[in-house]
mmCIF file of C-alpha atoms in Angstrom:
data_model
loop_
_atom_site.group_PDB
_atom_site.id
_atom_site.type_symbol
_atom_site.label_atom_id
_atom_site.label_comp_id
_atom_site.label_asym_id
_atom_site.label_seq_id
_atom_site.Cartn_x
_atom_site.Cartn_y
_atom_site.Cartn_z
ATOM 1 C CA MET A 1 -0.163 -0.049 0.171
ATOM 2 C CA SER A 2 3.030 2.132 1.039
ATOM 3 C CA GLU A 3 6.532 2.683 -0.949
ATOM 4 C CA ALA A 4 7.897 2.411 2.717
ATOM 5 C CA ARG A 5 6.739 -1.202 2.474
ATOM 6 C CA THR A 6 9.036 -2.302 -0.398
ATOM 7 C CA SER A 7 11.787 -1.721 1.463
ATOM 8 C CA LYS A 8 13.001 -2.344 5.377
ATOM 9 C CA THR A 9 14.664 -0.807 8.088
ATOM 10 C CA VAL A 10 17.727 -2.509 9.366
ATOM 11 C CA LEU A 11 19.685 -1.852 11.971
ATOM 12 C CA GLY A 12 22.722 -3.268 12.559
ATOM 13 C CA PRO A 13 23.918 -5.927 15.111
ATOM 14 C CA ASP A 14 26.805 -3.048 16.309
ATOM 15 C CA CYS A 15 23.447 -0.429 17.080
ATOM 16 C CA ARG A 16 22.668 0.357 21.038
ATOM 17 C CA ILE A 17 19.612 2.343 21.181
ATOM 18 C CA SER A 18 17.520 2.765 24.218
ATOM 19 C CA GLY A 19 14.175 4.679 24.350
ATOM 20 C CA GLU A 20 11.309 4.784 22.059
ATOM 21 C CA LEU A 21 12.028 4.305 18.247
ATOM 22 C CA THR A 22 8.897 3.894 15.598
ATOM 23 C CA LEU A 23 8.939 2.519 11.970
ATOM 24 C CA ASP A 24 6.587 3.423 9.767
ATOM 25 C CA ASN A 25 7.730 0.267 7.718
ATOM 26 C CA ASP A 26 9.213 -3.444 7.826
ATOM 27 C CA ALA A 27 12.465 -3.858 10.126
ATOM 28 C CA LEU A 28 15.130 -5.493 10.480
ATOM 29 C CA ILE A 29 16.993 -5.166 14.370
ATOM 30 C CA MET A 30 19.941 -6.752 14.898
ATOM 31 C CA GLY A 31 21.759 -5.264 17.554
ATOM 32 C CA HIS A 32 20.447 -4.425 21.092
ATOM 33 C CA PHE A 33 17.240 -2.303 22.133
ATOM 34 C CA THR A 34 15.747 -0.710 25.354
ATOM 35 C CA GLY A 35 12.443 0.532 25.517
ATOM 36 C CA THR A 36 9.258 0.931 23.622
ATOM 37 C CA LEU A 37 9.638 -0.277 19.845
ATOM 38 C CA ARG A 38 7.187 0.346 17.439
ATOM 39 C CA VAL A 39 6.865 -1.152 14.000
ATOM 40 C CA THR A 40 3.551 -1.241 11.549
ATOM 41 C CA GLY A 41 4.977 -3.907 9.422
ATOM 42 C CA THR A 42 6.991 -6.966 10.117
ATOM 43 C CA LEU A 43 10.046 -6.986 12.663
ATOM 44 C CA GLU A 44 12.546 -9.439 12.458
ATOM 45 C CA LEU A 45 14.784 -9.284 15.077
ATOM 46 C CA SER A 46 17.435 -11.671 14.323
ATOM 47 C CA GLU A 47 19.833 -14.154 16.306
ATOM 48 C CA SER A 48 22.413 -11.586 17.646
ATOM 49 C CA SER A 49 19.375 -9.253 18.872
ATOM 50 C CA GLN A 50 18.645 -8.738 22.350
ATOM 51 C CA VAL A 51 15.122 -6.545 23.497
ATOM 52 C CA SER A 52 14.212 -5.790 26.473
ATOM 53 C CA GLY A 53 10.856 -3.348 27.389
ATOM 54 C CA MET A 54 7.703 -3.022 24.742
ATOM 55 C CA ILE A 55 7.709 -4.195 21.224
ATOM 56 C CA ILE A 56 3.976 -3.238 19.155
ATOM 57 C CA ALA A 57 4.549 -4.684 15.389
ATOM 58 C CA GLY A 58 2.040 -6.138 12.432
ATOM 59 C CA ALA A 59 3.903 -9.083 12.661
ATOM 60 C CA LEU A 60 7.143 -10.474 14.903
ATOM 61 C CA ARG A 61 9.347 -13.158 13.688
ATOM 62 C CA LEU A 62 11.836 -13.497 16.233
ATOM 63 C CA ALA A 63 15.169 -15.506 16.711
ATOM 64 C CA GLY A 64 17.319 -13.880 19.021
ATOM 65 C CA HIS A 65 16.417 -12.414 23.155
ATOM 66 C CA ALA A 66 13.713 -10.181 24.032
ATOM 67 C CA GLU A 67 12.712 -9.511 27.613
ATOM 68 C CA ALA A 68 9.548 -7.868 26.855
ATOM 69 C CA ASP A 69 5.174 -7.467 26.388
ATOM 70 C CA VAL A 70 4.855 -8.012 22.790
ATOM 71 C CA VAL A 71 1.714 -6.585 20.883
ATOM 72 C CA ALA A 72 1.636 -8.059 17.512
ATOM 73 C CA GLU A 73 -1.693 -7.625 15.316
ATOM 74 C CA ASP A 74 -0.903 -10.330 12.648
ATOM 75 C CA ALA A 75 0.838 -13.133 14.023
ATOM 76 C CA VAL A 76 4.116 -13.830 16.288
ATOM 77 C CA GLU A 77 6.699 -16.692 14.950
ATOM 78 C CA LEU A 78 9.741 -18.067 17.376
ATOM 79 C CA LEU A 79 12.260 -19.615 15.451
ATOM 80 C CA PRO A 80 14.740 -22.009 16.805
ATOM 81 C CA GLY A 81 16.688 -20.504 19.216
ATOM 82 C CA ALA A 82 14.725 -17.701 19.751
ATOM 83 C CA GLN A 83 13.711 -16.825 24.074
ATOM 84 C CA LEU A 84 11.271 -14.330 25.050
ATOM 85 C CA VAL A 85 9.871 -13.864 28.491
ATOM 86 C CA GLY A 86 6.757 -11.743 29.007
ATOM 87 C CA GLN A 87 3.230 -10.961 28.069
ATOM 88 C CA LEU A 88 2.334 -11.573 24.654
ATOM 89 C CA TYR A 89 -0.449 -10.080 22.572
ATOM 90 C CA THR A 90 -1.517 -11.785 19.591
ATOM 91 C CA SER A 91 -4.339 -13.519 17.246
ATOM 92 C CA ARG A 92 -1.230 -16.186 15.734
ATOM 93 C CA LEU A 93 1.163 -17.790 17.709
ATOM 94 C CA ASN A 94 4.027 -20.087 16.411
ATOM 95 C CA VAL A 95 6.488 -21.707 18.567
ATOM 96 C CA VAL A 96 8.523 -23.862 16.705
ATOM 97 C CA GLU A 97 10.496 -26.310 18.748
ATOM 98 C CA GLY A 98 13.886 -25.170 19.994
ATOM 99 C CA ALA A 99 12.765 -21.811 20.727
ATOM 100 C CA THR A 100 11.819 -20.402 24.362
ATOM 101 C CA PHE A 101 8.793 -18.776 25.561
ATOM 102 C CA GLN A 102 7.982 -17.965 29.420
ATOM 103 C CA GLY A 103 5.389 -15.500 30.113
ATOM 104 C CA ASP A 104 1.537 -15.067 29.374
ATOM 105 C CA VAL A 105 -0.362 -15.542 26.377
ATOM 106 C CA CYS A 106 -3.652 -13.839 25.185
ATOM 107 C CA VAL A 107 -4.543 -15.024 21.445
ATOM 108 C CA GLY A 108 -7.921 -14.450 20.185
ATOM 109 C CA PRO A 109 -9.955 -12.455 17.536
ATOM 110 C CA LYS A 110 -9.930 -10.009 20.930
ATOM 111 C CA ALA A 111 -6.257 -10.247 22.409
ATOM 112 C CA ILE A 112 -5.630 -6.744 20.590
ATOM 113 C CA GLN A 113 -8.406 -4.834 21.640
ATOM 114 C CA ALA A 114 -7.365 -6.195 25.497
ATOM 115 C CA ALA A 115 -3.736 -5.132 24.600
ATOM 116 C CA LYS A 116 -4.763 -1.429 23.648
ATOM 117 C CA GLU A 117 -7.070 -1.109 26.847
ATOM 118 C CA ALA A 118 -4.705 -1.648 28.861
ATOM 119 C CA LEU A 119 -2.159 0.391 27.338
ATOM 120 C CA LYS A 120 -5.148 3.038 27.328
ATOM 121 C CA GLN A 121 -5.399 2.919 30.810
ATOM 122 C CA THR A 122 -2.053 2.696 31.864
ATOM 123 C CA ASP A 123 -0.691 4.955 29.701
ATOM 124 C CA GLN A 124 -3.458 8.223 30.288
ATOM 125 C CA GLY A 125 -1.887 11.340 28.815
ATOM 126 C CA ASP A 126 0.646 10.266 27.115
ATOM 127 C CA GLN A 127 -1.184 10.658 24.120
ATOM 128 C CA ASN A 128 2.406 8.865 22.228
ATOM 129 C CA ASP A 129 1.497 5.689 23.613
ATOM 130 C CA SER A 130 -0.763 4.930 21.306
ATOM 131 C CA PHE A 131 -1.194 2.174 18.404
ATOM 132 C CA PRO A 132 0.557 2.489 15.153
ATOM 133 C CA SER A 133 -2.046 3.478 12.955
ATOM 134 C CA SER A 134 -2.124 0.451 10.747
ATOM 135 C CA MET A 135 -2.866 -1.856 14.063
ATOM 136 C CA THR A 136 -5.899 0.366 15.072
ATOM 137 C CA SER A 137 -8.379 0.098 12.172
ATOM 138 C CA PRO A 138 -7.840 -3.640 11.751
ATOM 139 C CA ALA A 139 -8.021 -4.728 15.202
ATOM 140 C CA GLY A 140 -12.184 -4.154 14.602
ATOM 141 C CA SER A 141 -11.958 -6.324 12.127
ATOM 142 C CA ILE A 142 -9.812 -9.260 13.261
ATOM 143 C CA GLY A 143 -12.422 -11.905 14.663
ATOM 144 C CA GLN A 144 -15.680 -10.593 12.977
ATOM 145 C CA ASP A 145 -16.197 -13.082 10.947
ATOM 146 C CA GLN A 146 -15.309 -15.589 14.307
ATOM 147 C CA ASP A 147 -18.081 -17.409 15.993
ATOM 148 C CA VAL A 148 -16.254 -17.748 18.987
ATOM 149 C CA GLN A 149 -18.187 -17.696 21.589
ATOM 150 C CA GLU A 150 -15.765 -18.041 24.164
ATOM 151 C CA GLU A 151 -13.754 -14.616 24.082
ATOM 152 C CA ALA A 152 -16.020 -13.102 26.210
ATOM 153 C CA SER A 153 -13.871 -14.469 28.311
ATOM 154 C CA ILE A 154 -11.272 -12.686 27.215
ATOM 155 C CA THR A 155 -12.396 -9.190 28.735
ATOM 156 C CA THR A 156 -10.937 -10.034 32.100
ATOM 157 C CA VAL A 157 -7.546 -9.881 30.824
ATOM 158 C CA PRO A 158 -7.060 -6.021 30.359
ATOM 159 C CA GLY A 159 -7.000 -6.081 34.354
ATOM 160 C CA SER A 160 -4.166 -8.363 34.990
ATOM 161 C CA VAL A 161 -2.565 -6.643 31.688
ATOM 162 C CA ASN A 162 -2.556 -3.195 33.193
ATOM 163 C CA GLN A 163 -1.121 -4.854 36.482
ATOM 164 C CA ILE A 164 1.868 -5.762 34.745
ATOM 165 C CA LEU A 165 2.681 -2.569 32.665
ATOM 166 C CA GLN A 166 2.130 -0.675 35.512
ATOM 167 C CA ARG A 167 5.044 -2.539 37.096
ATOM 168 C CA ARG A 168 7.073 -2.548 34.178
ATOM 169 C CA ARG A 169 6.859 1.392 32.839
ATOM 170 C CA PRO A 170 8.412 2.810 35.673
ATOM 171 C CA LYS A 171 11.548 0.557 34.754
ATOM 172 C CA VAL A 172 11.142 1.167 31.264
ATOM 173 C CA ILE A 173 10.941 5.276 32.275
ATOM 174 C CA SER A 174 14.274 4.824 34.574
ATOM 175 C CA ALA A 175 15.872 3.230 31.451
ATOM 176 C CA ARG A 176 14.946 6.036 29.493
ATOM 177 C CA ASN A 177 16.671 8.841 31.364
ATOM 178 C CA GLY A 178 19.958 6.387 31.321
ATOM 179 C CA ASN A 179 19.584 4.732 35.033
ATOM 180 C CA GLY A 180 20.634 1.142 34.627
ATOM 181 C CA ILE A 181 21.038 0.961 30.686
ATOM 182 C CA GLY A 182 24.719 -0.490 29.601
ATOM 183 C CA MET B 1 -15.250 -34.639 31.272
ATOM 184 C CA GLN B 2 -13.988 -33.309 34.472
ATOM 185 C CA GLY B 3 -10.627 -34.759 35.891
ATOM 186 C CA ASP B 4 -7.083 -35.900 35.066
ATOM 187 C CA VAL B 5 -5.559 -37.831 31.868
ATOM 188 C CA SER B 6 -2.400 -38.946 31.486
ATOM 189 C CA THR B 7 -0.692 -40.645 28.361
ATOM 190 C CA MET B 8 2.147 -40.543 26.565
ATOM 191 C CA GLY B 9 0.227 -40.585 23.546
ATOM 192 C CA HIS B 10 -1.731 -38.022 21.142
ATOM 193 C CA VAL B 11 -4.718 -36.826 23.092
ATOM 194 C CA GLU B 12 -6.881 -34.590 20.823
ATOM 195 C CA LEU B 13 -9.703 -32.982 21.890
ATOM 196 C CA SER B 14 -12.021 -32.278 19.247
ATOM 197 C CA ASN B 15 -15.037 -29.970 19.226
ATOM 198 C CA PRO B 16 -17.792 -29.716 21.129
ATOM 199 C CA SER B 17 -15.756 -31.616 23.492
ATOM 200 C CA GLU B 18 -14.454 -30.044 27.060
ATOM 201 C CA MET B 19 -12.253 -30.966 29.438
ATOM 202 C CA ILE B 20 -11.405 -29.513 32.965
ATOM 203 C CA GLY B 21 -8.458 -30.842 34.756
ATOM 204 C CA ARG B 22 -4.866 -31.260 34.275
ATOM 205 C CA LEU B 23 -3.192 -33.086 31.107
ATOM 206 C CA VAL B 24 -0.203 -35.004 30.855
ATOM 207 C CA CYS B 25 0.328 -36.341 27.376
ATOM 208 C CA GLY B 26 2.954 -36.516 24.544
ATOM 209 C CA LYS B 27 1.019 -34.454 22.092
ATOM 210 C CA PHE B 28 -2.073 -32.015 22.491
ATOM 211 C CA THR B 29 -4.431 -30.942 19.524
ATOM 212 C CA ASN B 30 -7.294 -28.961 20.761
ATOM 213 C CA THR B 31 -10.110 -28.121 18.746
ATOM 214 C CA GLY B 32 -12.647 -27.474 21.530
ATOM 215 C CA ARG B 33 -12.913 -26.182 24.600
ATOM 216 C CA PHE B 34 -9.696 -26.560 27.327
ATOM 217 C CA GLU B 35 -9.422 -25.760 30.981
ATOM 218 C CA GLY B 36 -6.527 -26.441 33.318
ATOM 219 C CA GLN B 37 -3.127 -27.736 33.532
ATOM 220 C CA ALA B 38 -1.314 -29.249 30.190
ATOM 221 C CA VAL B 39 2.128 -30.700 30.264
ATOM 222 C CA VAL B 40 2.761 -31.648 26.899
ATOM 223 C CA TYR B 41 5.909 -33.612 26.235
ATOM 224 C CA GLY B 42 5.827 -32.648 22.823
ATOM 225 C CA ALA B 43 3.960 -30.367 20.200
ATOM 226 C CA ILE B 44 1.040 -28.128 21.385
ATOM 227 C CA GLU B 45 -1.348 -27.027 18.494
ATOM 228 C CA LEU B 46 -4.688 -25.162 19.103
ATOM 229 C CA ALA B 47 -6.930 -25.333 16.148
ATOM 230 C CA GLY B 48 -9.314 -22.123 15.218
ATOM 231 C CA LYS B 49 -11.820 -21.529 17.558
ATOM 232 C CA SER B 50 -10.500 -23.734 19.981
ATOM 233 C CA LEU B 51 -10.555 -22.602 23.323
ATOM 234 C CA THR B 52 -7.687 -22.898 26.190
ATOM 235 C CA ILE B 53 -7.236 -21.198 29.336
ATOM 236 C CA GLY B 54 -4.973 -22.343 32.151
ATOM 237 C CA GLU B 55 -1.297 -23.234 32.083
ATOM 238 C CA LEU B 56 0.879 -24.645 29.528
ATOM 239 C CA THR B 57 4.010 -26.725 29.502
ATOM 240 C CA GLY B 58 5.238 -27.739 26.334
ATOM 241 C CA LYS B 59 8.140 -28.491 23.682
ATOM 242 C CA SER B 60 6.403 -26.233 20.961
ATOM 243 C CA LEU B 61 2.889 -24.124 20.759
ATOM 244 C CA SER B 62 1.244 -23.747 18.028
ATOM 245 C CA ILE B 63 -2.212 -21.365 17.902
ATOM 246 C CA GLN B 64 -4.035 -20.826 15.081
ATOM 247 C CA PHE B 65 -5.880 -17.631 13.682
ATOM 248 C CA GLY B 66 -9.288 -17.723 15.286
ATOM 249 C CA ALA B 67 -8.348 -19.761 18.331
ATOM 250 C CA THR B 68 -8.663 -18.441 21.529
ATOM 251 C CA ALA B 69 -6.392 -18.730 24.829
ATOM 252 C CA ARG B 70 -5.370 -17.044 27.650
ATOM 253 C CA ALA B 71 -2.329 -19.142 29.394
ATOM 254 C CA LYS B 72 1.125 -19.228 31.089
ATOM 255 C CA ALA B 73 3.143 -20.680 28.625
ATOM 256 C CA ASN B 74 6.448 -22.291 29.604
ATOM 257 C CA ILE B 75 7.210 -23.463 26.162
ATOM 258 C CA LEU B 76 11.063 -24.553 26.547
ATOM 259 C CA PRO B 77 13.191 -26.907 24.098
ATOM 260 C CA LYS B 78 13.521 -29.800 27.274
ATOM 261 C CA PRO B 79 10.378 -28.835 29.039
ATOM 262 C CA THR B 80 11.002 -28.257 32.667
ATOM 263 C CA LEU B 81 9.076 -29.074 34.923
ATOM 264 C CA GLY B 82 8.279 -27.373 38.215
ATOM 265 C CA PRO B 83 8.003 -29.494 41.266
ATOM 266 C CA GLY B 84 4.233 -28.188 41.646
ATOM 267 C CA SER B 85 3.234 -29.235 38.562
ATOM 268 C CA GLY B 86 3.051 -32.660 39.494
ATOM 269 C CA ALA B 87 3.962 -33.745 35.850
ATOM 270 C CA LEU B 88 6.922 -36.477 36.952
ATOM 271 C CA ARG B 89 4.853 -38.273 39.679
ATOM 272 C CA GLU B 90 1.731 -38.128 36.670
ATOM 273 C CA ARG B 91 4.340 -39.187 34.024
ATOM 274 C CA PRO B 92 2.809 -42.820 33.013
ATOM 275 C CA THR B 93 5.170 -45.537 33.250
ATOM 276 C CA ARG B 94 5.459 -48.530 31.174
ATOM 277 C CA ARG B 95 4.980 -51.676 32.218
ATOM 278 C CA LEU B 96 7.432 -53.653 31.356
ATOM 279 C CA VAL B 97 6.982 -57.414 30.003
ATOM 280 C CA PRO B 98 8.852 -60.044 32.758
ATOM 281 C CA ARG B 99 11.038 -61.024 29.761
ATOM 282 C CA ILE B 100 12.398 -57.758 29.331
ATOM 283 C CA ALA B 101 12.296 -56.577 32.535
ATOM 284 C CA ALA B 102 14.759 -59.751 33.694
ATOM 285 C CA ALA B 103 17.171 -58.216 30.689
ATOM 286 C CA SER B 104 17.480 -55.105 32.016
ATOM 287 C CA LYS B 105 18.290 -56.209 35.140
ATOM 288 C CA GLY B 106 21.053 -58.402 33.620
ATOM 289 C CA LEU B 107 19.058 -61.735 34.113
ATOM 290 C CA ARG B 108 18.405 -64.072 31.743
ATOM 291 C CA PRO B 109 14.946 -64.569 31.093
ATOM 292 C CA MET B 110 12.786 -67.674 32.323
ATOM 293 C CA THR B 111 11.478 -69.606 29.198
#
């Protein structure tokens, strides 16, 4: 749809970034990142990558290490050797043999909406922390064609998500201020 | 059904089946509804329109589009089972036939 999607933003293995990074494109990260990472397209984290904080992406392919909360509208794929610790919100998940995932998983037609609501509650007054536009618009369409009757139970998730994000947020803020980042 | 299931085989929970309880198995495919703790020594597959709530331990995890899952997941190449999981205690043991059991002890089987 956009010209940007024909290319890919690449951050090499020698990159060390902390703070907030928004990419309106597909991206490949091979270095270290700490903070909030937003990618509207597909985010690939290579074997050498190490990410901590929050990841919001259209889709995620992880081969490296991440200690982060992940919100991916389309899908999350953990490749062999990948390690992910944190909360995960997506509509499709594939953790292949050889990958490691430890944390809470929330998958379903309303998972993205639940994560969005939780983030809104957490980030009241911080308008910059909204989802990428590509994520907000199709999110409502996810699952509308699905006759899953049980997703009502998902509505209990935002409360717990909110608590987790509130606990994590001070760490991210202190990291942004340069405390405790190597 | 409600209760615990323990097998080294493949457990497939088909739609519209429901299970509440603890499951220990070699492979788990859910196309129905599962609520509880699943300790799987191989792959966990959650098909579209399935519902899974609880705790999942396994070697790999696949959740298809349309499936609903809200769970604590522990996916490891070699699943480490916590002492509280009860998985090792629940692991089914193979009953050896006397001939094999004797052979494994280095004794000559009786004919």
